[in-house]
Short mmCIF file of C-alpha atoms and ligand atoms in Angstrom, two decimals:
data_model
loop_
_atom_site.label_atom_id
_atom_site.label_comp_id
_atom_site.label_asym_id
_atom_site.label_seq_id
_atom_site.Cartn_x
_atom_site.Cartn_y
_atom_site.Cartn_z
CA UNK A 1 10.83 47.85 -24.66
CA UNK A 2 8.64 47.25 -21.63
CA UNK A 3 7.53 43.78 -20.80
CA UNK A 4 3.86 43.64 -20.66
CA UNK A 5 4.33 41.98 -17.12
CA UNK A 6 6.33 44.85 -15.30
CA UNK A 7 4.51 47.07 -13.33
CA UNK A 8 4.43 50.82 -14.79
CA UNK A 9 2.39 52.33 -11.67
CA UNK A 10 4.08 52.48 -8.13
CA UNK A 11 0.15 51.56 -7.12
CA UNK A 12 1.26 48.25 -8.71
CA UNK A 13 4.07 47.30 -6.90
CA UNK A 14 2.81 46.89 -3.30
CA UNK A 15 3.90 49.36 -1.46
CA UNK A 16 1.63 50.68 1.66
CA UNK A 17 0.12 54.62 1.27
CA UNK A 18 2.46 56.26 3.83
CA UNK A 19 4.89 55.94 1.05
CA UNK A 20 3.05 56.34 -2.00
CA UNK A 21 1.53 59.16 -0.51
CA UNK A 22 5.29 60.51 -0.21
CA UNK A 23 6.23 58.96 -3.90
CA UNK A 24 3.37 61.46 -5.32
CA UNK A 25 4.75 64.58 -3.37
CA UNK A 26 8.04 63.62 -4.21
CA UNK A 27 6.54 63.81 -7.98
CA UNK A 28 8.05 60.47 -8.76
CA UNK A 29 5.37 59.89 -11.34
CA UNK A 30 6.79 56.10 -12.52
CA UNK A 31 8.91 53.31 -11.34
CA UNK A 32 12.28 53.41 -12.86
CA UNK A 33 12.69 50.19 -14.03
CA UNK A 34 14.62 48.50 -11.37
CA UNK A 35 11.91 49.82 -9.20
CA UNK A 36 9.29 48.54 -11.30
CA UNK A 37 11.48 45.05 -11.85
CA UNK A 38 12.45 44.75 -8.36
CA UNK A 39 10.34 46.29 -5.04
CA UNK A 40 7.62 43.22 -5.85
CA UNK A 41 10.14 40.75 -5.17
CA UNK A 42 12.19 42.58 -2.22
CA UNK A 43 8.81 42.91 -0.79
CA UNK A 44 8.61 39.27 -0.95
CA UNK A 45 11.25 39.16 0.61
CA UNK A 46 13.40 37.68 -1.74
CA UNK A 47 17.66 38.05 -2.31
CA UNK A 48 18.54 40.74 -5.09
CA UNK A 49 21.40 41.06 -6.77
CA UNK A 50 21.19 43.95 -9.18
CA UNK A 51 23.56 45.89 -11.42
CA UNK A 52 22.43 49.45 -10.87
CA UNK A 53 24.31 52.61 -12.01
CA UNK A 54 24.02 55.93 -9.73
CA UNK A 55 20.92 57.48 -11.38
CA UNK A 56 19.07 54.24 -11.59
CA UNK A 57 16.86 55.20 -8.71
CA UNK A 58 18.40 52.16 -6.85
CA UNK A 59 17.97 53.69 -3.54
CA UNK A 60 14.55 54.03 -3.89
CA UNK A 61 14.37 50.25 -4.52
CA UNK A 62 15.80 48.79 -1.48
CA UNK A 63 14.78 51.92 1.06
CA UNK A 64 11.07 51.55 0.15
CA UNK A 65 10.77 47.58 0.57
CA UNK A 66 12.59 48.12 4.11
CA UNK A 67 10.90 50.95 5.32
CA UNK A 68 7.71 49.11 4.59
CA UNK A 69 8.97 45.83 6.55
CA UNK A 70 10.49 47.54 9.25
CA UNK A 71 6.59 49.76 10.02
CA UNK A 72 4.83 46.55 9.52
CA UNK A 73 6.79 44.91 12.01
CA UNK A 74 7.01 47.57 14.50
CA UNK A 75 3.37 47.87 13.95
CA UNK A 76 2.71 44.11 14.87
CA UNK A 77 5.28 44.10 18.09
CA UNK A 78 3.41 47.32 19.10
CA UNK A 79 0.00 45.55 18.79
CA UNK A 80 0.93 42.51 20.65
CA UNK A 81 3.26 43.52 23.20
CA UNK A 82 4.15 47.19 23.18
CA UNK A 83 7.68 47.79 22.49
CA UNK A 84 10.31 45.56 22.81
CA UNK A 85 13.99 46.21 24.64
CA UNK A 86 16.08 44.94 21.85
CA UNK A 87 19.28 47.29 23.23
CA UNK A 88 21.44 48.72 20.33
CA UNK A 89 20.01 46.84 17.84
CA UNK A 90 19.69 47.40 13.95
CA UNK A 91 17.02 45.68 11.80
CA UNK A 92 18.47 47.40 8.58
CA UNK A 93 21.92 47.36 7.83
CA UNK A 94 22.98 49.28 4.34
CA UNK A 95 26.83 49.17 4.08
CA UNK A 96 28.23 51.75 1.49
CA UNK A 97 31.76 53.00 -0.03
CA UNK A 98 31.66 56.95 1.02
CA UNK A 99 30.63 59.24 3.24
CA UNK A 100 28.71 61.25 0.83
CA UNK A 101 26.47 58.17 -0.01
CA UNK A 102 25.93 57.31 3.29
CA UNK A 103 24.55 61.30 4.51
CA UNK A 104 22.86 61.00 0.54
CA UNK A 105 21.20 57.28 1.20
CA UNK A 106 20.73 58.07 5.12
CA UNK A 107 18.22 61.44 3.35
CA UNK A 108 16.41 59.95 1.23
CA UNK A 109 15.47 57.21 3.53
CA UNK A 110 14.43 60.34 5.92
CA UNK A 111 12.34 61.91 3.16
CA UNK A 112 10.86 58.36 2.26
CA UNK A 113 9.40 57.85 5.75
CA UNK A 114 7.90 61.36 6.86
CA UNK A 115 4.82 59.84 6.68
CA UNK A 116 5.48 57.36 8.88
CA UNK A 117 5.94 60.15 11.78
CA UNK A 118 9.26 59.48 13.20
CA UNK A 119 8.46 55.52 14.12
CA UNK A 120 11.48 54.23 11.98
CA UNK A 121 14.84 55.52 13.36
CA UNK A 122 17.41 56.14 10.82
CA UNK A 123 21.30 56.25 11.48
CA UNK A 124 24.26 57.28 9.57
CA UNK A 125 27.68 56.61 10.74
CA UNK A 126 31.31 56.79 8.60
CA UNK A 127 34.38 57.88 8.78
CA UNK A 128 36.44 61.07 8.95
CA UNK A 129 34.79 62.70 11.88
CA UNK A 130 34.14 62.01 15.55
CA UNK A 131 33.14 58.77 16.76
CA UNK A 132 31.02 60.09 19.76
CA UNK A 133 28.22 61.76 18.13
CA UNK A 134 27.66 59.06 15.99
CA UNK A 135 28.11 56.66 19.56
CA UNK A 136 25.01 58.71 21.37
CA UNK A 137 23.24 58.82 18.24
CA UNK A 138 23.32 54.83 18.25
CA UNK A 139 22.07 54.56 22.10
CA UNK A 140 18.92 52.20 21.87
CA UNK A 141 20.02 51.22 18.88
CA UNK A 142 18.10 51.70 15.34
CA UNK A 143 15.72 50.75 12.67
CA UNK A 144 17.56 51.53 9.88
CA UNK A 145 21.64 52.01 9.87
CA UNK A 146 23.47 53.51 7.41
CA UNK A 147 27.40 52.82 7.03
CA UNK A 148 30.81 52.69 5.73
CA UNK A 149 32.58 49.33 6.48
CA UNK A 150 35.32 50.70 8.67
CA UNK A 151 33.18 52.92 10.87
CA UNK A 152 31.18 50.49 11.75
CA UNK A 153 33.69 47.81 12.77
CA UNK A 154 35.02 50.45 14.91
CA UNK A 155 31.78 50.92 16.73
CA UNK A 156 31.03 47.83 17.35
CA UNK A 157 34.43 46.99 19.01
CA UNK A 158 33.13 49.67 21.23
CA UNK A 159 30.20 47.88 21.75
CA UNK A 160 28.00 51.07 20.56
CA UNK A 161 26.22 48.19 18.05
CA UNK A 162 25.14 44.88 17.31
CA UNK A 163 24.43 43.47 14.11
CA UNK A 164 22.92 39.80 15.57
CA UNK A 165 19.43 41.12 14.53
CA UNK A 166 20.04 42.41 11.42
CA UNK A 167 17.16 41.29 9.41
CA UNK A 168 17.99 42.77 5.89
CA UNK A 169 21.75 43.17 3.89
CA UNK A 170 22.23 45.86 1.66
CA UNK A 171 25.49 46.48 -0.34
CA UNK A 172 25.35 49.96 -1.97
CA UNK A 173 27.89 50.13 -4.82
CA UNK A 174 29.84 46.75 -3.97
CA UNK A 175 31.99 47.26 -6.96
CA UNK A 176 33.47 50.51 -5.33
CA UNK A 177 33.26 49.25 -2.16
CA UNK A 178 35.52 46.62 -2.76
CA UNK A 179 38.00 48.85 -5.33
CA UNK A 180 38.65 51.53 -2.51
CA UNK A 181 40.08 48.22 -0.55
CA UNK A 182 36.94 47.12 2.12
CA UNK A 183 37.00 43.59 1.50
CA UNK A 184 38.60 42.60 4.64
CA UNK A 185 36.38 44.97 6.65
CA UNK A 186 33.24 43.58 4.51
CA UNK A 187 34.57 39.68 5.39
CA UNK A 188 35.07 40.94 9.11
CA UNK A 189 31.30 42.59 8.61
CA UNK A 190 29.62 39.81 7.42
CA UNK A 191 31.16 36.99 9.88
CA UNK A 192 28.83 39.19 12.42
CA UNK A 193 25.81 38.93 10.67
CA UNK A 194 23.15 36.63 11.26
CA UNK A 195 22.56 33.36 9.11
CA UNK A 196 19.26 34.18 7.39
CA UNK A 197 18.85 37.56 6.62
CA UNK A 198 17.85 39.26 3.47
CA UNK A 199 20.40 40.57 1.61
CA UNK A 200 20.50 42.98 -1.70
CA UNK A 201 23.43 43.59 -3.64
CA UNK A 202 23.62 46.69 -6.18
CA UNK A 203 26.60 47.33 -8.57
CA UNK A 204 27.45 49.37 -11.42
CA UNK A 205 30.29 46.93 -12.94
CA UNK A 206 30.18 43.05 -11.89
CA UNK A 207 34.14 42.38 -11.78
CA UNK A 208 36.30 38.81 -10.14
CA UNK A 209 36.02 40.26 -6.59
CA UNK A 210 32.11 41.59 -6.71
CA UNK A 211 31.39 37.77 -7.79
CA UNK A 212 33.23 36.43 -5.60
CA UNK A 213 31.63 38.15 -2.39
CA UNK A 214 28.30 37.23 -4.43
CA UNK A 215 29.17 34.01 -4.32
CA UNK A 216 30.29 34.43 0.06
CA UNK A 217 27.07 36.32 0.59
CA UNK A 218 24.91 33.55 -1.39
P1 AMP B 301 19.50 56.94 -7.24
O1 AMP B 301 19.81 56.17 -8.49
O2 AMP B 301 18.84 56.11 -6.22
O3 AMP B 301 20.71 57.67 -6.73
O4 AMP B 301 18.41 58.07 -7.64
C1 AMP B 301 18.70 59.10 -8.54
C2 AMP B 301 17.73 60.25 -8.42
O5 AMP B 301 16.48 59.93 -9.01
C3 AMP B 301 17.43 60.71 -7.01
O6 AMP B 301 17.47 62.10 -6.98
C4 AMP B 301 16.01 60.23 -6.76
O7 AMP B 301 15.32 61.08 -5.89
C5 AMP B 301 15.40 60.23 -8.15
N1 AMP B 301 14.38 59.21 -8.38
C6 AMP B 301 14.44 57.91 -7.98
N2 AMP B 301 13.36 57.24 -8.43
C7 AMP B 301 12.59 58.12 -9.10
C8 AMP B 301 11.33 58.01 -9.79
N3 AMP B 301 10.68 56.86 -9.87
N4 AMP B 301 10.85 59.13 -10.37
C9 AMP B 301 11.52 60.29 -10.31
N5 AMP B 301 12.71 60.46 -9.67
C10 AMP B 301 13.25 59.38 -9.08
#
């Protein structure tokens, strides 16, 4: 049953028209209800820590909330000062287990933002192929990265990256990031991270190790 209190509109969550306008041609007629439950609250800026199956429409609920503080932001630095030389810099950080997710996560962030005309840069890097594309790709840094663990500790010990102004945390599927063995790389990962940050945390299963990197990220 739906609480009387959730929101059953995306018009009621809070998000900004560039992306309801793309909700609407992307037909998504209702917030699932982790959307519904949780975009008012990761617009507030507040931690999440949600158990979320593939299907869920997860991505939808932390990609929205960032895209919309990462365009209000760059839309307030551009208004003061014009743009800012932050150097390889990423504001979004979303760590995930695969490849797949990460090309699959980095795409829908893509489609999320047309409307938004090609002011947030998104990134995808992981494993299995060259390095160097996904080096030149980084130059100046970007909005929005998306990565698996080992990848990215790679490229930062070649300095292509920086994570000291990462301003929001995500952990796509933290249960299998953890079983296919990252926990050392997400410990390495998370020592380079700024204190306060946002940080959102979706699983499908909540076992000993996924609370106990709840309980280091909290
Ligand atoms: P996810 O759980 O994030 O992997 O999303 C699963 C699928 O549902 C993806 O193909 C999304 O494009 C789609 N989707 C997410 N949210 C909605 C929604 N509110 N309405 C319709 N489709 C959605």
């Amino acid at each position: 049953m739906t609480s009387i209190s959730t929101p059953a509109q995306f018009t009621e969550l809070g998000l900004i028209p560039p992306l309801l306008a793309r909700l609407t041609e992307l037909k998504y007629l209702q917030p699932t209800p982790i959307q519904a439950q949780a975009i008012p609250s990761v617009l507030a800026g507040r931690d999440l820590i949600a158990g979320a199956n593939t299907g869920s429409g997860k991505t939808a609920t932390f990609a929205l909330p960032l895209l919309q503080h990462i365009f209000l932001q760059l839309s307030a630095d551009t208004a003061s000062n014009g743009k800012s030389n932050k150097g390889n810099y990423v504001t979004g950080l979303i760590l995930v287990p695969t490849r797949e997710l990460a090309k699959q996560v980095a795409e829908s962030i893509k489609s999320y933002a047309v409307h938004f005309n090609g002011a947030i840069k998104t990134v995808a890097v992981f494993g299995g192929v060259s390095v160097n594309t996904q080096m030149l790709a980084l130059r100046g840094g970007a909005d929005i990265l998306v990565a698996t663990p080992g990848r990215l500790l790679d490229l930062i010990s070649s300095n292509a990256i920086k994570l000291d102004l990462v301003k929001t945390l995500v952990l796509d599927e933290a249960d299998r990031m953890l079983s296919l063995g990252f926990t050392e790389e997400l410990s390495a990962l998370l020592a380079l991270l700024p204190k306060k940050k946002q940080i959102l945390l979706f699983s499908a299963t909540f076992p000993e190790q996924v609370k106990a990197l709840t309980q280091e990220l909290l």
